[in-house]
Amino acid sequence: MRILGIETSCDETAASVIDISKNNNITLLSNVIASSLALHAKTGGIIPEIAARNQISHIIPVISEALEKAGISFKPPKMKSPDIDAIAVTYGPGLIGSLLVGVETAKTLSFAWNKQLIPVNHLYGHIYANFISNNSKIENRKSKPLEKIKFPAIALIVSGGHTDLILMKGHKETIWLGGTRDDAAGEAFDKCARLLGYNYPGGPKVAELAEKGNPKVFSLPRPMIGSHDFDFSFSGLKTAFANATKENFPVLRTSSDKVGWKQIILEQINESQKQILYDLCASLQDSITDVLVKKTLAAAEKFHTSSIIFGGGVSANQILRDKFQKELSTKHSGLNAKLFFPPKPLCVDNAAMIAAAAVFQGNETPWENVTADPELYFD
Ligand code: KG4
Ligand code: ZN
């Protein structure tokens, strides 16, 4: 069975084809992503209207390329029905204009090609990036057998818009345990990077600068790390980071610059200033990852879970991955839980994860009943 996945919740237009074997082993056949990110760099953030317009120009070429790369013949404009069994599409959460492009395209194709349509919650998509067993197309190496994810599991979704902990007793038996009360973890990375003048996505830039830094130099807060719930808060951390940055780089704010912040250009600062920048980034990363590790492992301990599953752009962060690994082999060695991180290209938004989620989570729905829902959350 083959599923065509379509994902357009934000600035990426993505399409992918997966193949599902009888015992639900998933092979990635293609994974195509077009992004309007470069356009948003000028404005320092994503402008929903621009993102939606770009979705419209990208959607058909991206779907067409995903089918072609999967070896499925598809010849627009004739739109002869391709050899797939179903179409999965993200119907929320996200930006309404962007979502509509994917949803309405998927509905049209479902009708025109007479294929099942499976609407998918983007947040579940991030979890199911872990269930694609054969990734040789993106990992550039032979596929490895996927270790089985056992339930109960804890899932941590950490992206630019979400920080959520979910208890999964089974594929369709999920309980939302908690989430962020203000900024998401990725948003904290992005906003702090912005303060240093770096554009979205800020997480990879902070991680890169942090490599040369000492995480213990700035003692930034670990908000809600000791609270007896599974909620998060990152806005106070952002303020603390802003104060520490402004103290060390007093001329950052500039009214003449349209973007509002001067970028700290590494080549233009001296060695000791560079070290401060690296230390700030390392301290920020240390603080965010400490909170994520502590809360997630507390949830895993409370619910005696066998697996801990990660998803979302921040789960690509290597320090986060290393910290979890270290904690499990030292302080939490009694936990007996396995960690599952998606391959890095599948941590960020993509359509393969949407198609995979459709296999385990999705419900086939008549196309007339599928509508975009920007506020969609966990059930
Ligand atoms: O999952 P995603 O592509 O989009 C959303 O659904 O939001 O995640 C994007 C987020 C951004 O906030 C970005 O800064 C963050 O993931 N991110 C990272 C890393 N790579 C991406 N944060 C920290 N370290 C990284 N290596
Ligand atoms: Zn996402």
Coordinates of C-alpha atoms and ligand atoms in Angstrom, one line a residue:
M1 CA 0.0 0.0 0.0
R2 CA 1.3 3.5 -0.8
I3 CA 0.2 6.8 0.7
L4 CA 0.9 10.3 -0.6
G5 CA 1.4 12.7 2.3
I6 CA 0.8 16.4 2.0
E7 CA 2.0 19.0 4.6
T8 CA 1.4 22.8 4.4
S9 CA 0.8 23.9 7.9
C10 CA 3.3 26.8 7.9
D11 CA 6.0 27.9 5.5
E12 CA 7.0 24.5 4.1
T13 CA 5.2 22.9 1.2
A14 CA 6.0 19.2 1.5
A15 CA 4.9 16.0 -0.2
S16 CA 6.1 12.5 0.3
V17 CA 5.2 8.9 -0.7
I18 CA 5.6 6.0 1.7
D19 CA 5.1 2.3 1.1
I20 CA 3.5 0.2 3.9
S21 CA 4.1 -3.5 4.1
K22 CA 1.6 -6.0 5.5
N23 CA 3.2 -5.8 8.9
N24 CA 3.2 -2.0 8.9
N25 CA 6.8 -1.6 8.0
I26 CA 7.1 1.8 6.4
T27 CA 9.6 2.6 3.6
L28 CA 10.2 6.2 2.6
L29 CA 10.0 6.4 -1.2
S30 CA 10.3 10.2 -1.6
N31 CA 10.4 13.3 0.6
V32 CA 10.2 16.7 -1.1
I33 CA 10.1 20.0 0.7
A34 CA 10.0 23.6 -0.7
S35 CA 10.2 26.4 1.7
S36 CA 9.4 30.1 1.6
L37 CA 11.8 30.8 4.5
A38 CA 14.2 32.9 2.4
L39 CA 11.4 35.4 1.7
H40 CA 10.6 35.7 5.4
A41 CA 14.2 36.5 6.3
K42 CA 13.7 40.0 5.1
T43 CA 10.9 40.6 7.5
G44 CA 12.5 38.7 10.4
G45 CA 9.5 36.4 10.8
I46 CA 6.9 34.4 8.9
I47 CA 4.2 36.6 7.2
P48 CA 1.2 34.3 6.9
E49 CA -0.1 35.9 3.7
I50 CA 3.3 35.4 2.0
A51 CA 3.6 31.9 3.3
A52 CA 0.1 31.0 1.9
R53 CA 0.8 32.6 -1.5
N54 CA 4.0 30.5 -1.8
Q55 CA 2.2 27.4 -0.8
I56 CA -0.1 28.0 -3.9
S57 CA 2.9 28.2 -6.2
H58 CA 4.7 25.2 -4.8
I59 CA 2.0 22.7 -4.1
I60 CA 1.6 21.1 -7.6
P61 CA 5.3 21.0 -8.5
V62 CA 6.1 19.5 -5.1
I63 CA 3.4 16.8 -5.3
S64 CA 4.5 16.1 -8.8
E65 CA 8.1 15.7 -7.8
A66 CA 7.3 13.5 -4.8
L67 CA 5.4 11.1 -7.1
E68 CA 8.1 11.1 -9.7
K69 CA 10.9 10.5 -7.2
A70 CA 8.9 7.6 -5.8
G71 CA 8.8 6.1 -9.3
I72 CA 5.1 6.8 -9.9
S73 CA 4.2 8.2 -13.2
F74 CA 2.2 11.5 -12.9
K75 CA 1.8 13.7 -15.9
P76 CA 0.2 17.1 -15.3
P77 CA -1.9 18.6 -16.7
K78 CA -3.8 15.4 -17.6
M79 CA -3.7 14.4 -13.9
K80 CA -4.2 10.7 -14.7
S81 CA -4.8 8.8 -11.4
P82 CA -1.4 7.7 -10.1
D83 CA -0.7 4.4 -8.5
I84 CA -1.3 5.3 -4.8
D85 CA -3.9 4.0 -2.4
A86 CA -4.6 7.0 -0.2
I87 CA -3.8 10.7 0.4
A88 CA -3.0 11.9 3.9
V89 CA -3.1 15.7 4.6
T90 CA -2.3 17.9 7.5
Y91 CA -5.6 19.6 8.5
G92 CA -4.3 21.5 11.6
P93 CA -2.9 23.1 13.6
G94 CA -1.2 25.8 11.6
L95 CA -1.7 29.0 9.6
I96 CA -5.1 29.0 8.1
G97 CA -4.0 30.3 4.7
S98 CA -1.2 27.7 4.4
L99 CA -3.4 24.8 5.7
L100 CA -6.1 25.6 3.2
V101 CA -3.8 25.1 0.3
G102 CA -2.9 21.6 1.3
V103 CA -6.3 20.6 2.4
E104 CA -8.2 21.9 -0.6
T105 CA -5.5 20.4 -3.0
A106 CA -5.8 17.0 -1.2
K107 CA -9.6 17.1 -1.4
T108 CA -9.5 17.9 -5.1
L109 CA -7.1 15.1 -5.8
S110 CA -9.0 12.6 -3.7
F111 CA -12.1 13.4 -5.7
A112 CA -10.4 13.5 -9.1
W113 CA -8.3 10.4 -8.6
N114 CA -10.9 8.5 -6.5
K115 CA -8.5 7.9 -3.6
Q116 CA -9.2 7.6 0.1
L117 CA -8.5 10.9 2.0
I118 CA -7.0 10.7 5.6
P119 CA -6.8 14.0 7.5
V120 CA -3.9 14.1 10.0
N121 CA -3.2 16.2 13.1
H122 CA 0.3 17.8 12.5
L123 CA 1.3 17.2 16.1
Y124 CA 0.8 13.4 15.8
G125 CA 2.7 13.6 12.6
H126 CA 5.9 14.6 14.6
I127 CA 5.5 11.5 16.7
Y128 CA 5.1 9.2 13.7
A129 CA 8.3 10.4 12.1
N130 CA 9.8 7.7 14.4
F131 CA 7.8 4.9 12.8
I132 CA 9.4 5.1 9.3
S133 CA 11.7 2.1 9.4
N134 CA 13.4 2.4 6.0
N135 CA 14.9 5.9 5.6
S136 CA 17.7 5.0 3.2
K137 CA 16.5 7.7 0.8
I138 CA 17.3 10.4 3.4
E139 CA 19.9 8.9 5.6
N140 CA 22.3 8.0 2.8
R141 CA 22.9 4.5 4.2
K142 CA 21.4 1.1 4.2
S143 CA 18.2 0.9 6.2
K144 CA 18.4 -0.6 9.7
P145 CA 15.7 -2.6 11.3
L146 CA 13.6 -0.3 13.4
E147 CA 13.6 -1.2 17.0
K148 CA 10.0 -1.7 18.1
I149 CA 8.4 1.2 19.9
K150 CA 6.7 -0.3 22.9
F151 CA 3.7 1.1 24.8
P152 CA 3.2 2.8 27.2
A153 CA 5.3 5.5 25.8
I154 CA 5.9 9.2 26.6
A155 CA 6.1 11.5 23.6
L156 CA 7.8 14.9 23.8
I157 CA 6.9 17.2 20.9
V158 CA 9.3 20.2 20.8
S159 CA 8.9 22.5 17.8
G160 CA 8.7 26.2 17.1
G161 CA 5.0 26.2 18.0
H162 CA 4.6 23.4 20.5
T163 CA 6.1 21.8 23.6
D164 CA 3.8 19.0 24.7
L165 CA 4.1 15.8 26.7
I166 CA 1.8 13.0 25.7
L167 CA 1.2 9.6 27.3
M168 CA 0.6 6.9 24.7
K169 CA -1.0 3.8 26.0
G170 CA -1.5 2.7 22.4
H171 CA -1.8 4.3 19.0
K172 CA -5.3 5.5 19.6
E173 CA -5.1 5.8 23.3
T174 CA -3.3 9.0 24.1
I175 CA -3.5 11.4 27.0
W176 CA -2.1 14.9 26.9
L177 CA -0.1 15.4 30.1
G178 CA 1.0 19.1 29.8
G179 CA 2.4 21.7 27.5
T180 CA 3.8 25.2 27.5
R181 CA 2.0 28.0 29.2
D182 CA 3.6 30.6 27.0
D183 CA 6.5 30.2 24.5
A184 CA 7.4 26.9 23.0
A185 CA 10.9 25.6 23.4
G186 CA 11.7 26.3 19.7
E187 CA 10.2 29.7 20.0
A188 CA 12.6 30.4 22.9
F189 CA 15.5 29.5 20.7
D190 CA 14.1 31.5 17.9
K191 CA 13.4 34.7 19.9
C192 CA 16.7 34.6 21.7
A193 CA 18.6 34.1 18.4
R194 CA 16.6 37.1 17.0
L195 CA 17.9 39.2 19.8
L196 CA 21.3 38.4 18.5
G197 CA 20.2 39.4 15.0
Y198 CA 19.9 35.9 13.6
N199 CA 16.8 34.9 11.5
Y200 CA 14.4 32.1 11.9
P201 CA 15.1 29.2 12.6
G202 CA 17.2 30.3 15.5
G203 CA 17.7 26.9 17.1
P204 CA 20.4 25.6 14.8
K205 CA 22.3 28.9 15.0
V206 CA 22.2 28.9 18.8
A207 CA 23.4 25.2 18.8
E208 CA 26.2 26.0 16.4
L209 CA 27.5 29.0 18.4
A210 CA 27.0 27.1 21.7
E211 CA 29.6 24.5 20.5
K212 CA 32.4 26.8 21.5
G213 CA 30.7 28.0 24.7
N214 CA 30.7 27.2 28.4
P215 CA 27.1 26.5 29.5
K216 CA 27.9 27.3 33.1
V217 CA 29.0 30.9 32.6
F218 CA 25.5 32.5 32.7
S219 CA 23.2 31.2 35.3
L220 CA 19.9 31.4 33.4
P221 CA 16.6 30.2 35.0
R222 CA 15.2 26.7 34.5
P223 CA 11.5 27.8 34.6
M224 CA 9.0 25.3 36.2
I225 CA 11.7 22.6 36.5
G226 CA 10.5 21.6 39.9
S227 CA 6.7 22.1 39.4
H228 CA 4.7 19.0 40.1
D229 CA 3.0 19.0 36.8
F230 CA 4.0 18.5 33.2
D231 CA 3.7 22.1 32.1
F232 CA 6.5 24.3 30.7
S233 CA 7.2 28.0 30.5
F234 CA 10.0 29.6 28.5
S235 CA 9.1 33.3 28.4
G236 CA 10.9 34.2 31.6
L237 CA 14.0 32.5 30.3
K238 CA 13.8 34.7 27.2
T239 CA 13.7 37.8 29.3
A240 CA 16.7 36.7 31.4
F241 CA 18.6 35.9 28.2
A242 CA 17.6 39.4 26.8
N243 CA 18.9 41.1 30.0
A244 CA 22.2 39.1 30.0
T245 CA 22.7 39.9 26.3
K246 CA 22.0 43.6 26.6
E247 CA 24.4 43.9 29.5
N248 CA 27.2 42.4 27.4
F249 CA 26.2 43.9 24.0
P250 CA 24.7 47.3 24.9
V251 CA 24.3 48.6 21.3
L252 CA 22.3 45.8 19.9
R253 CA 19.0 47.6 19.6
T254 CA 18.9 50.0 16.6
S255 CA 16.1 52.2 15.4
S256 CA 17.6 52.8 12.0
D257 CA 17.6 49.1 11.2
K258 CA 14.3 48.0 9.8
V259 CA 14.5 44.6 11.5
G260 CA 15.0 46.3 14.8
W261 CA 18.1 44.4 16.0
K262 CA 21.7 44.7 14.9
Q263 CA 23.2 41.3 14.1
I264 CA 26.2 40.4 16.1
I265 CA 28.6 39.7 13.2
L266 CA 31.3 37.4 14.4
E267 CA 34.0 38.9 12.2
Q268 CA 33.4 42.3 13.7
I269 CA 33.7 41.5 17.4
N270 CA 36.9 40.7 19.4
E271 CA 37.9 37.4 20.8
S272 CA 36.6 38.0 24.3
Q273 CA 33.2 39.3 22.9
K274 CA 33.0 36.2 20.8
Q275 CA 33.5 34.0 23.8
I276 CA 30.7 35.9 25.6
L277 CA 28.4 35.2 22.7
Y278 CA 29.3 31.5 22.6
D279 CA 28.8 31.2 26.4
L280 CA 25.4 33.0 26.2
C281 CA 24.2 30.5 23.6
A282 CA 25.6 27.5 25.5
S283 CA 23.9 28.7 28.7
L284 CA 20.6 29.2 26.9
Q285 CA 20.7 25.7 25.3
D286 CA 21.7 24.2 28.7
S287 CA 18.7 25.8 30.4
I288 CA 16.1 24.8 27.8
T289 CA 17.4 21.2 27.5
D290 CA 17.6 20.8 31.3
V291 CA 13.9 21.5 31.6
L292 CA 12.9 19.3 28.8
V293 CA 15.0 16.4 30.1
K294 CA 13.8 16.7 33.7
K295 CA 10.1 16.9 32.9
T296 CA 10.1 14.2 30.3
L297 CA 11.9 11.7 32.5
A298 CA 9.6 12.6 35.4
A299 CA 6.7 11.7 33.2
A300 CA 8.4 8.5 32.0
E301 CA 9.0 7.5 35.6
K302 CA 5.5 8.3 36.8
F303 CA 3.9 6.2 34.0
H304 CA 6.5 3.4 33.9
T305 CA 7.0 3.8 30.2
S306 CA 9.0 1.5 27.9
S307 CA 9.7 4.1 25.2
I308 CA 10.3 7.8 25.1
I309 CA 9.6 9.2 21.6
F310 CA 10.7 12.6 20.4
G311 CA 9.5 14.8 17.5
G312 CA 9.6 18.4 16.3
G313 CA 12.5 20.6 15.2
V314 CA 14.1 20.9 18.6
S315 CA 14.5 17.2 18.8
A316 CA 17.3 17.5 16.2
N317 CA 19.3 19.3 18.9
Q318 CA 22.4 17.1 19.7
I319 CA 22.9 18.3 23.3
L320 CA 19.3 17.4 24.0
R321 CA 19.8 13.9 22.6
D322 CA 23.1 13.5 24.5
K323 CA 21.6 14.6 27.8
F324 CA 18.7 12.2 27.6
Q325 CA 21.1 9.4 26.7
K326 CA 23.4 10.3 29.7
E327 CA 20.6 10.6 32.2
L328 CA 19.2 7.2 31.2
S329 CA 22.5 5.5 31.6
T330 CA 23.2 7.2 35.0
K331 CA 20.6 8.8 37.3
H332 CA 17.6 7.1 35.6
S333 CA 19.2 3.8 34.8
G334 CA 16.3 2.0 36.6
L335 CA 13.8 3.4 34.1
N336 CA 14.4 0.8 31.5
A337 CA 13.0 2.9 28.7
K338 CA 14.4 3.2 25.2
L339 CA 14.8 6.6 23.4
F340 CA 13.5 7.2 19.9
F341 CA 14.6 10.2 17.9
P342 CA 13.6 10.7 14.3
P343 CA 16.4 11.0 11.7
K344 CA 17.3 14.7 11.8
P345 CA 15.7 15.6 8.4
L346 CA 12.4 14.2 9.7
C347 CA 12.5 16.2 12.9
V348 CA 11.4 19.4 11.2
D349 CA 8.2 19.7 9.2
N350 CA 7.8 17.1 6.4
A351 CA 5.1 15.1 4.7
A352 CA 6.5 11.6 5.3
M353 CA 5.6 11.9 9.0
I354 CA 2.0 12.9 8.0
A355 CA 1.7 9.9 5.7
A356 CA 3.1 7.6 8.5
A357 CA 0.7 9.1 11.1
A358 CA -2.2 8.3 8.7
V359 CA -1.2 4.6 8.9
F360 CA -1.6 4.4 12.7
Q361 CA -3.8 7.3 13.7
G362 CA -5.8 8.4 10.7
N363 CA -9.4 7.9 9.8
E364 CA -10.5 7.7 6.2
T365 CA -12.9 10.6 5.8
P366 CA -15.1 11.6 2.8
W367 CA -13.5 14.6 1.2
E368 CA -16.6 16.7 1.7
N369 CA -16.2 16.4 5.5
V370 CA -12.5 17.5 5.7
T371 CA -11.9 21.1 6.7
A372 CA -8.7 22.9 7.8
D373 CA -8.6 23.6 11.6
P374 CA -5.9 26.0 12.6
E375 CA -6.7 25.6 16.3
L376 CA -6.6 21.8 16.3
Y377 CA -4.8 20.4 19.4
F378 CA -4.7 17.0 21.1
D379 CA -8.1 15.3 21.7
Ligands
KG4_1 O1 9.0 21.1 13.7 P1 9.4 22.4 13.1 O2 10.1 22.4 11.8 O3 8.3 23.4 12.9 C1 7.2 23.5 13.8 O4 6.2 22.7 13.7 O5 7.3 24.5 14.6 O6 10.4 23.1 14.2 C2 11.1 24.3 14.0 C3 11.7 24.7 15.3 C4 12.3 26.1 15.3 O7 11.9 26.8 16.4 C5 13.8 25.8 15.2 O8 14.6 26.9 15.8 C6 13.9 24.6 16.0 O9 12.8 23.8 15.6 N1 15.2 23.8 15.7 C7 16.1 23.6 16.6 C8 17.2 22.8 16.0 N2 16.7 22.6 14.7 C9 15.5 23.2 14.6 N3 16.3 24.0 17.9 C10 17.4 23.6 18.6 N4 18.4 22.9 18.0 C11 18.3 22.5 16.7 N5 19.3 21.8 16.2
ZN2 ZN 5.9 21.0 13.1

